[in-house]
Amino acid sequence: QQQVKQSPQSLIVQKGGISIINCAYENTAFDYFPWYQQFPGKGPALLIAIRPDVSEKKEGRFTISFNKSAKQFSLHIMDSQPGDSATYFCAASPTGANNLFFGTGTRLTVIP
Amino acid sequence: NAGVTQTPKFRILKIGQSMTLQCTQDMNHNYMYWYRQDPGMGLKLIYYSVGAGITDKGEVPNGYNVSRSTTEDFPLRLELAAPSQTSVYFCASSPGGSHQPQHFGDGTRLSIL
């Protein structure tokens, strides 16, 4: 059973466009929601994370939007660049724990 | 800084063989994790450790064993390899406390034939 559902599976965006990846969860014990970026042949690396006490967090071109009532969160990549081409994973962690439950990943391709 | 180092990078095993995937970190992190990554499935937690001598099961522990005798090392053992264990295995570490960033190694690609 997938505890965090992620969509789309793949995404193609023109350079300069906005990339949007969505995730949803059911477990109300989750209170930490990170996004990881993975390049081919490498391990995932933390990109940005949010806790449910805020509805939005922005770091440079990357923004997480969080809707606690809908149990949904999303990653927005503004002004997408070819160097952003990677696989993105959303994840969630329960209160007081470090265990991460990952989504199934989104393969983003940014076309020059 | 080496960070999290995994060896080997690639390995082919025959069904029924055993092997140990090695993981070491030089960041003095208390927490360490093993994940497996299958196509279209994301990463699933196999085992984790909150410190030397302490380990616990994750989502998919069957067929695997771990030990943690030092802060730096967290090996993963496959006793009787099965085709279902063909996957990419990632080791990660994080500082103590909840909700700390996890730092991943570059993975071991394991094929069981």
PDB file of C-alpha atoms in Angstrom:
ATOM      1  CA  GLN A   1       0.000   0.000   0.000  1.00  0.00           C
ATOM      2  CA  GLN A   2       1.456   3.313  -1.128  1.00  0.00           C
ATOM      3  CA  GLN A   3       1.208   5.751   1.777  1.00  0.00           C
ATOM      4  CA  VAL A   4       2.085   8.771  -0.366  1.00  0.00           C
ATOM      5  CA  LYS A   5       0.565   9.021  -3.841  1.00  0.00           C
ATOM      6  CA  GLN A   6       2.476  11.091  -6.412  1.00  0.00           C
ATOM      7  CA  SER A   7       1.561  12.360  -9.864  1.00  0.00           C
ATOM      8  CA  PRO A   8       2.332  12.665 -12.679  1.00  0.00           C
ATOM      9  CA  GLN A   9       4.714   9.800 -13.343  1.00  0.00           C
ATOM     10  CA  SER A  10       6.530  11.863 -15.965  1.00  0.00           C
ATOM     11  CA  LEU A  11       6.498  15.500 -17.007  1.00  0.00           C
ATOM     12  CA  ILE A  12       7.941  17.396 -19.958  1.00  0.00           C
ATOM     13  CA  VAL A  13       8.254  21.171 -19.659  1.00  0.00           C
ATOM     14  CA  GLN A  14       9.737  23.844 -21.890  1.00  0.00           C
ATOM     15  CA  LYS A  15      12.656  25.864 -20.566  1.00  0.00           C
ATOM     16  CA  GLY A  16      11.306  28.813 -18.608  1.00  0.00           C
ATOM     17  CA  GLY A  17       8.014  27.098 -17.841  1.00  0.00           C
ATOM     18  CA  ILE A  18       6.531  26.009 -14.519  1.00  0.00           C
ATOM     19  CA  SER A  19       6.790  22.389 -13.419  1.00  0.00           C
ATOM     20  CA  ILE A  20       4.150  21.163 -10.964  1.00  0.00           C
ATOM     21  CA  ILE A  21       4.237  17.818  -9.148  1.00  0.00           C
ATOM     22  CA  ASN A  22       1.466  16.743  -6.796  1.00  0.00           C
ATOM     23  CA  CYS A  23       1.343  14.419  -3.791  1.00  0.00           C
ATOM     24  CA  ALA A  24      -1.406  13.218  -1.488  1.00  0.00           C
ATOM     25  CA  TYR A  25      -1.486  11.256   1.763  1.00  0.00           C
ATOM     26  CA  GLU A  26      -4.029   9.761   4.163  1.00  0.00           C
ATOM     27  CA  ASN A  27      -2.091   9.277   7.396  1.00  0.00           C
ATOM     28  CA  THR A  28      -2.804  12.255   9.657  1.00  0.00           C
ATOM     29  CA  ALA A  29       0.234  11.323  11.781  1.00  0.00           C
ATOM     30  CA  PHE A  30       2.495  12.676   9.022  1.00  0.00           C
ATOM     31  CA  ASP A  31       3.924  16.056  10.000  1.00  0.00           C
ATOM     32  CA  TYR A  32       7.019  16.502   7.855  1.00  0.00           C
ATOM     33  CA  PHE A  33       6.987  16.624   4.060  1.00  0.00           C
ATOM     34  CA  PRO A  34      10.306  16.762   2.210  1.00  0.00           C
ATOM     35  CA  TRP A  35      11.019  16.690  -1.499  1.00  0.00           C
ATOM     36  CA  TYR A  36      14.069  14.880  -2.826  1.00  0.00           C
ATOM     37  CA  GLN A  37      15.771  15.319  -6.202  1.00  0.00           C
ATOM     38  CA  GLN A  38      17.602  12.431  -7.847  1.00  0.00           C
ATOM     39  CA  PHE A  39      19.916  12.529 -10.866  1.00  0.00           C
ATOM     40  CA  PRO A  40      20.716   9.341 -12.804  1.00  0.00           C
ATOM     41  CA  GLY A  41      23.258   7.156 -11.038  1.00  0.00           C
ATOM     42  CA  LYS A  42      23.079   9.186  -7.848  1.00  0.00           C
ATOM     43  CA  GLY A  43      21.246   8.964  -4.567  1.00  0.00           C
ATOM     44  CA  PRO A  44      18.357  11.300  -3.746  1.00  0.00           C
ATOM     45  CA  ALA A  45      19.242  14.681  -2.241  1.00  0.00           C
ATOM     46  CA  LEU A  46      16.995  16.857  -0.099  1.00  0.00           C
ATOM     47  CA  LEU A  47      15.606  19.779  -2.090  1.00  0.00           C
ATOM     48  CA  ILE A  48      13.106  21.475   0.216  1.00  0.00           C
ATOM     49  CA  ALA A  49      10.840  20.474   3.098  1.00  0.00           C
ATOM     50  CA  ILE A  50       7.728  21.779   4.855  1.00  0.00           C
ATOM     51  CA  ARG A  51       5.832  21.201   8.093  1.00  0.00           C
ATOM     52  CA  PRO A  52       2.024  21.466   8.259  1.00  0.00           C
ATOM     53  CA  ASP A  53       1.990  24.672  10.293  1.00  0.00           C
ATOM     54  CA  VAL A  54       2.680  26.685   7.121  1.00  0.00           C
ATOM     55  CA  SER A  55       0.867  26.619   3.768  1.00  0.00           C
ATOM     56  CA  GLU A  56       3.804  27.548   1.573  1.00  0.00           C
ATOM     57  CA  LYS A  57       7.586  27.498   1.622  1.00  0.00           C
ATOM     58  CA  LYS A  58       9.811  28.994  -1.036  1.00  0.00           C
ATOM     59  CA  GLU A  59      13.512  28.488  -1.667  1.00  0.00           C
ATOM     60  CA  GLY A  60      14.753  30.155  -4.830  1.00  0.00           C
ATOM     61  CA  ARG A  61      12.817  28.763  -7.796  1.00  0.00           C
ATOM     62  CA  PHE A  62      11.330  25.917  -5.733  1.00  0.00           C
ATOM     63  CA  THR A  63       8.080  26.283  -3.793  1.00  0.00           C
ATOM     64  CA  ILE A  64       6.105  23.770  -1.745  1.00  0.00           C
ATOM     65  CA  SER A  65       2.377  24.419  -1.383  1.00  0.00           C
ATOM     66  CA  PHE A  66       0.634  22.540   1.425  1.00  0.00           C
ATOM     67  CA  ASN A  67      -3.102  21.981   1.938  1.00  0.00           C
ATOM     68  CA  LYS A  68      -3.594  20.329   5.320  1.00  0.00           C
ATOM     69  CA  SER A  69      -7.379  19.894   5.047  1.00  0.00           C
ATOM     70  CA  ALA A  70      -7.079  18.181   1.663  1.00  0.00           C
ATOM     71  CA  LYS A  71      -3.975  16.225   2.748  1.00  0.00           C
ATOM     72  CA  GLN A  72      -2.182  17.325  -0.385  1.00  0.00           C
ATOM     73  CA  PHE A  73       1.085  19.061  -1.146  1.00  0.00           C
ATOM     74  CA  SER A  74       2.831  20.057  -4.324  1.00  0.00           C
ATOM     75  CA  LEU A  75       6.194  21.175  -5.678  1.00  0.00           C
ATOM     76  CA  HIS A  76       6.369  24.089  -8.077  1.00  0.00           C
ATOM     77  CA  ILE A  77       9.545  24.752 -10.044  1.00  0.00           C
ATOM     78  CA  MET A  78       9.491  28.230 -11.543  1.00  0.00           C
ATOM     79  CA  ASP A  79      11.529  29.158 -14.622  1.00  0.00           C
ATOM     80  CA  SER A  80      12.391  25.490 -15.172  1.00  0.00           C
ATOM     81  CA  GLN A  81      15.871  24.853 -16.563  1.00  0.00           C
ATOM     82  CA  PRO A  82      17.404  21.871 -18.400  1.00  0.00           C
ATOM     83  CA  GLY A  83      19.588  21.314 -15.326  1.00  0.00           C
ATOM     84  CA  ASP A  84      16.378  20.634 -13.348  1.00  0.00           C
ATOM     85  CA  SER A  85      15.830  17.471 -15.407  1.00  0.00           C
ATOM     86  CA  ALA A  86      15.796  14.743 -12.755  1.00  0.00           C
ATOM     87  CA  THR A  87      13.445  12.478 -10.838  1.00  0.00           C
ATOM     88  CA  TYR A  88      11.600  14.132  -7.968  1.00  0.00           C
ATOM     89  CA  PHE A  89      10.232  12.275  -4.962  1.00  0.00           C
ATOM     90  CA  CYS A  90       7.841  13.598  -2.382  1.00  0.00           C
ATOM     91  CA  ALA A  91       7.947  11.967   1.037  1.00  0.00           C
ATOM     92  CA  ALA A  92       6.295  12.118   4.432  1.00  0.00           C
ATOM     93  CA  SER A  93       7.370  11.289   7.962  1.00  0.00           C
ATOM     94  CA  PRO A  94       5.276  10.636  11.063  1.00  0.00           C
ATOM     95  CA  THR A  95       5.456  12.705  14.223  1.00  0.00           C
ATOM     96  CA  GLY A  96       8.610  12.109  16.253  1.00  0.00           C
ATOM     97  CA  ALA A  97      10.125   9.756  13.703  1.00  0.00           C
ATOM     98  CA  ASN A  98      12.742   9.932  11.010  1.00  0.00           C
ATOM     99  CA  ASN A  99      11.261   7.198   8.829  1.00  0.00           C
ATOM    100  CA  LEU A 100      10.348   8.464   5.379  1.00  0.00           C
ATOM    101  CA  PHE A 101       7.519   7.147   3.203  1.00  0.00           C
ATOM    102  CA  PHE A 102       8.284   8.057  -0.398  1.00  0.00           C
ATOM    103  CA  GLY A 103       6.024   8.708  -3.356  1.00  0.00           C
ATOM    104  CA  THR A 104       6.637   6.795  -6.577  1.00  0.00           C
ATOM    105  CA  GLY A 105       8.587   9.606  -8.238  1.00  0.00           C
ATOM    106  CA  THR A 106       8.149  12.015 -11.167  1.00  0.00           C
ATOM    107  CA  ARG A 107      10.627  12.064 -14.002  1.00  0.00           C
ATOM    108  CA  LEU A 108      10.958  15.686 -15.125  1.00  0.00           C
ATOM    109  CA  THR A 109      12.445  16.595 -18.496  1.00  0.00           C
ATOM    110  CA  VAL A 110      13.023  20.259 -19.298  1.00  0.00           C
ATOM    111  CA  ILE A 111      13.396  20.891 -23.013  1.00  0.00           C
ATOM    112  CA  PRO A 112      15.786  23.704 -24.051  1.00  0.00           C
TER     113      PRO A 112
ATOM    114  CA  ASN B   1      33.942  15.074   2.460  1.00  0.00           C
ATOM    115  CA  ALA B   2      33.025  11.528   1.494  1.00  0.00           C
ATOM    116  CA  GLY B   3      29.567  11.582   3.128  1.00  0.00           C
ATOM    117  CA  VAL B   4      27.856   8.196   2.696  1.00  0.00           C
ATOM    118  CA  THR B   5      29.860   5.569   0.828  1.00  0.00           C
ATOM    119  CA  GLN B   6      28.349   2.357  -0.517  1.00  0.00           C
ATOM    120  CA  THR B   7      30.194  -0.635  -1.908  1.00  0.00           C
ATOM    121  CA  PRO B   8      30.006  -2.367  -4.286  1.00  0.00           C
ATOM    122  CA  LYS B   9      28.355  -0.194  -6.958  1.00  0.00           C
ATOM    123  CA  PHE B  10      27.206  -3.188  -9.000  1.00  0.00           C
ATOM    124  CA  ARG B  11      26.835  -6.876  -8.277  1.00  0.00           C
ATOM    125  CA  ILE B  12      25.307  -9.923  -9.929  1.00  0.00           C
ATOM    126  CA  LEU B  13      24.320 -12.821  -7.685  1.00  0.00           C
ATOM    127  CA  LYS B  14      22.944 -16.251  -8.354  1.00  0.00           C
ATOM    128  CA  ILE B  15      19.742 -17.373  -6.644  1.00  0.00           C
ATOM    129  CA  GLY B  16      20.504 -18.698  -3.165  1.00  0.00           C
ATOM    130  CA  GLN B  17      23.837 -16.912  -2.773  1.00  0.00           C
ATOM    131  CA  SER B  18      24.464 -14.500   0.069  1.00  0.00           C
ATOM    132  CA  MET B  19      26.224 -11.180   0.209  1.00  0.00           C
ATOM    133  CA  THR B  20      26.733  -8.081   2.317  1.00  0.00           C
ATOM    134  CA  LEU B  21      26.200  -4.564   1.043  1.00  0.00           C
ATOM    135  CA  GLN B  22      28.526  -2.175   2.786  1.00  0.00           C
ATOM    136  CA  CYS B  23      27.669   1.340   3.960  1.00  0.00           C
ATOM    137  CA  THR B  24      29.852   3.762   5.858  1.00  0.00           C
ATOM    138  CA  GLN B  25      29.411   7.430   6.763  1.00  0.00           C
ATOM    139  CA  ASP B  26      31.903   9.974   8.025  1.00  0.00           C
ATOM    140  CA  MET B  27      29.477  12.615   9.317  1.00  0.00           C
ATOM    141  CA  ASN B  28      29.103  11.115  12.817  1.00  0.00           C
ATOM    142  CA  HIS B  29      25.376  10.697  12.242  1.00  0.00           C
ATOM    143  CA  ASN B  30      23.451   8.618  14.742  1.00  0.00           C
ATOM    144  CA  TYR B  31      20.691   7.481  12.382  1.00  0.00           C
ATOM    145  CA  MET B  32      21.265   5.227   9.394  1.00  0.00           C
ATOM    146  CA  TYR B  33      18.839   3.654   6.916  1.00  0.00           C
ATOM    147  CA  TRP B  34      18.630   1.116   4.123  1.00  0.00           C
ATOM    148  CA  TYR B  35      16.160   1.602   1.271  1.00  0.00           C
ATOM    149  CA  ARG B  36      15.452  -0.307  -1.894  1.00  0.00           C
ATOM    150  CA  GLN B  37      14.340   1.463  -5.063  1.00  0.00           C
ATOM    151  CA  ASP B  38      12.330  -0.387  -7.675  1.00  0.00           C
ATOM    152  CA  PRO B  39      11.127   1.168 -10.963  1.00  0.00           C
ATOM    153  CA  GLY B  40       7.853   3.021 -10.504  1.00  0.00           C
ATOM    154  CA  MET B  41       7.734   2.205  -6.791  1.00  0.00           C
ATOM    155  CA  GLY B  42       9.794   4.917  -5.139  1.00  0.00           C
ATOM    156  CA  LEU B  43      12.021   4.038  -2.192  1.00  0.00           C
ATOM    157  CA  LYS B  44      10.967   1.581   0.496  1.00  0.00           C
ATOM    158  CA  LEU B  45      12.617   1.441   3.921  1.00  0.00           C
ATOM    159  CA  ILE B  46      14.161  -1.947   4.730  1.00  0.00           C
ATOM    160  CA  TYR B  47      15.834  -1.366   8.106  1.00  0.00           C
ATOM    161  CA  TYR B  48      17.036   1.563  10.123  1.00  0.00           C
ATOM    162  CA  SER B  49      19.244   2.227  13.137  1.00  0.00           C
ATOM    163  CA  VAL B  50      19.159   5.041  15.675  1.00  0.00           C
ATOM    164  CA  GLY B  51      22.602   4.290  17.053  1.00  0.00           C
ATOM    165  CA  ALA B  52      25.255   1.629  17.507  1.00  0.00           C
ATOM    166  CA  GLY B  53      23.680  -1.605  18.697  1.00  0.00           C
ATOM    167  CA  ILE B  54      20.102  -0.529  17.900  1.00  0.00           C
ATOM    168  CA  THR B  55      18.259  -1.571  14.747  1.00  0.00           C
ATOM    169  CA  ASP B  56      14.615  -1.821  13.742  1.00  0.00           C
ATOM    170  CA  LYS B  57      12.517  -3.030  10.827  1.00  0.00           C
ATOM    171  CA  GLY B  58      11.115  -0.757   8.141  1.00  0.00           C
ATOM    172  CA  GLU B  59       8.402  -1.445   5.571  1.00  0.00           C
ATOM    173  CA  VAL B  60      10.064  -4.337   3.692  1.00  0.00           C
ATOM    174  CA  PRO B  61      12.515  -6.199   6.010  1.00  0.00           C
ATOM    175  CA  ASN B  62      11.876  -9.790   4.889  1.00  0.00           C
ATOM    176  CA  GLY B  63      14.931 -11.487   3.437  1.00  0.00           C
ATOM    177  CA  TYR B  64      17.399  -8.999   4.906  1.00  0.00           C
ATOM    178  CA  ASN B  65      19.436  -8.587   8.074  1.00  0.00           C
ATOM    179  CA  VAL B  66      21.422  -5.683   9.495  1.00  0.00           C
ATOM    180  CA  SER B  67      23.854  -4.952  12.283  1.00  0.00           C
ATOM    181  CA  ARG B  68      25.270  -1.734  13.688  1.00  0.00           C
ATOM    182  CA  SER B  69      28.426  -2.263  15.721  1.00  0.00           C
ATOM    183  CA  THR B  70      29.880   1.216  15.123  1.00  0.00           C
ATOM    184  CA  THR B  71      28.469   4.678  14.441  1.00  0.00           C
ATOM    185  CA  GLU B  72      30.090   4.716  10.999  1.00  0.00           C
ATOM    186  CA  ASP B  73      29.039   1.371   9.512  1.00  0.00           C
ATOM    187  CA  PHE B  74      25.660  -0.165   8.743  1.00  0.00           C
ATOM    188  CA  PRO B  75      25.969  -3.294   6.551  1.00  0.00           C
ATOM    189  CA  LEU B  76      22.960  -4.984   4.938  1.00  0.00           C
ATOM    190  CA  ARG B  77      23.012  -8.771   4.564  1.00  0.00           C
ATOM    191  CA  LEU B  78      21.107 -10.872   2.053  1.00  0.00           C
ATOM    192  CA  GLU B  79      21.201 -14.507   3.207  1.00  0.00           C
ATOM    193  CA  LEU B  80      19.426 -16.401   0.412  1.00  0.00           C
ATOM    194  CA  ALA B  81      19.205 -14.169  -2.619  1.00  0.00           C
ATOM    195  CA  ALA B  82      15.941 -14.303  -4.563  1.00  0.00           C
ATOM    196  CA  PRO B  83      15.013 -12.678  -7.909  1.00  0.00           C
ATOM    197  CA  SER B  84      12.561 -10.412  -6.053  1.00  0.00           C
ATOM    198  CA  GLN B  85      15.556  -8.789  -4.374  1.00  0.00           C
ATOM    199  CA  THR B  86      16.841  -7.425  -7.682  1.00  0.00           C
ATOM    200  CA  SER B  87      16.842  -3.706  -7.015  1.00  0.00           C
ATOM    201  CA  VAL B  88      18.923  -0.612  -6.379  1.00  0.00           C
ATOM    202  CA  TYR B  89      19.833  -0.309  -2.708  1.00  0.00           C
ATOM    203  CA  PHE B  90      20.474   3.024  -1.044  1.00  0.00           C
ATOM    204  CA  CYS B  91      22.012   3.701   2.326  1.00  0.00           C
ATOM    205  CA  ALA B  92      21.353   7.005   4.079  1.00  0.00           C
ATOM    206  CA  SER B  93      22.245   8.736   7.319  1.00  0.00           C
ATOM    207  CA  SER B  94      20.916  11.653   9.340  1.00  0.00           C
ATOM    208  CA  PRO B  95      21.794  13.446  12.571  1.00  0.00           C
ATOM    209  CA  GLY B  96      19.885  12.526  15.719  1.00  0.00           C
ATOM    210  CA  GLY B  97      16.386  13.870  16.324  1.00  0.00           C
ATOM    211  CA  SER B  98      13.246  13.732  14.256  1.00  0.00           C
ATOM    212  CA  HIS B  99      12.774  15.181  10.788  1.00  0.00           C
ATOM    213  CA  GLN B 100      16.423  15.717   9.998  1.00  0.00           C
ATOM    214  CA  PRO B 101      17.601  15.650   6.356  1.00  0.00           C
ATOM    215  CA  GLN B 102      18.723  12.254   5.169  1.00  0.00           C
ATOM    216  CA  HIS B 103      22.003  12.063   3.230  1.00  0.00           C
ATOM    217  CA  PHE B 104      22.113   9.272   0.664  1.00  0.00           C
ATOM    218  CA  GLY B 105      24.912   7.277  -0.883  1.00  0.00           C
ATOM    219  CA  ASP B 106      25.004   6.635  -4.635  1.00  0.00           C
ATOM    220  CA  GLY B 107      23.524   3.171  -4.386  1.00  0.00           C
ATOM    221  CA  THR B 108      24.335  -0.465  -5.127  1.00  0.00           C
ATOM    222  CA  ARG B 109      22.689  -1.981  -8.200  1.00  0.00           C
ATOM    223  CA  LEU B 110      22.040  -5.654  -7.466  1.00  0.00           C
ATOM    224  CA  SER B 111      20.831  -8.241  -9.968  1.00  0.00           C
ATOM    225  CA  ILE B 112      19.889 -11.761  -8.924  1.00  0.00           C
ATOM    226  CA  LEU B 113      19.726 -14.316 -11.708  1.00  0.00           C
TER     227      LEU B 113
END
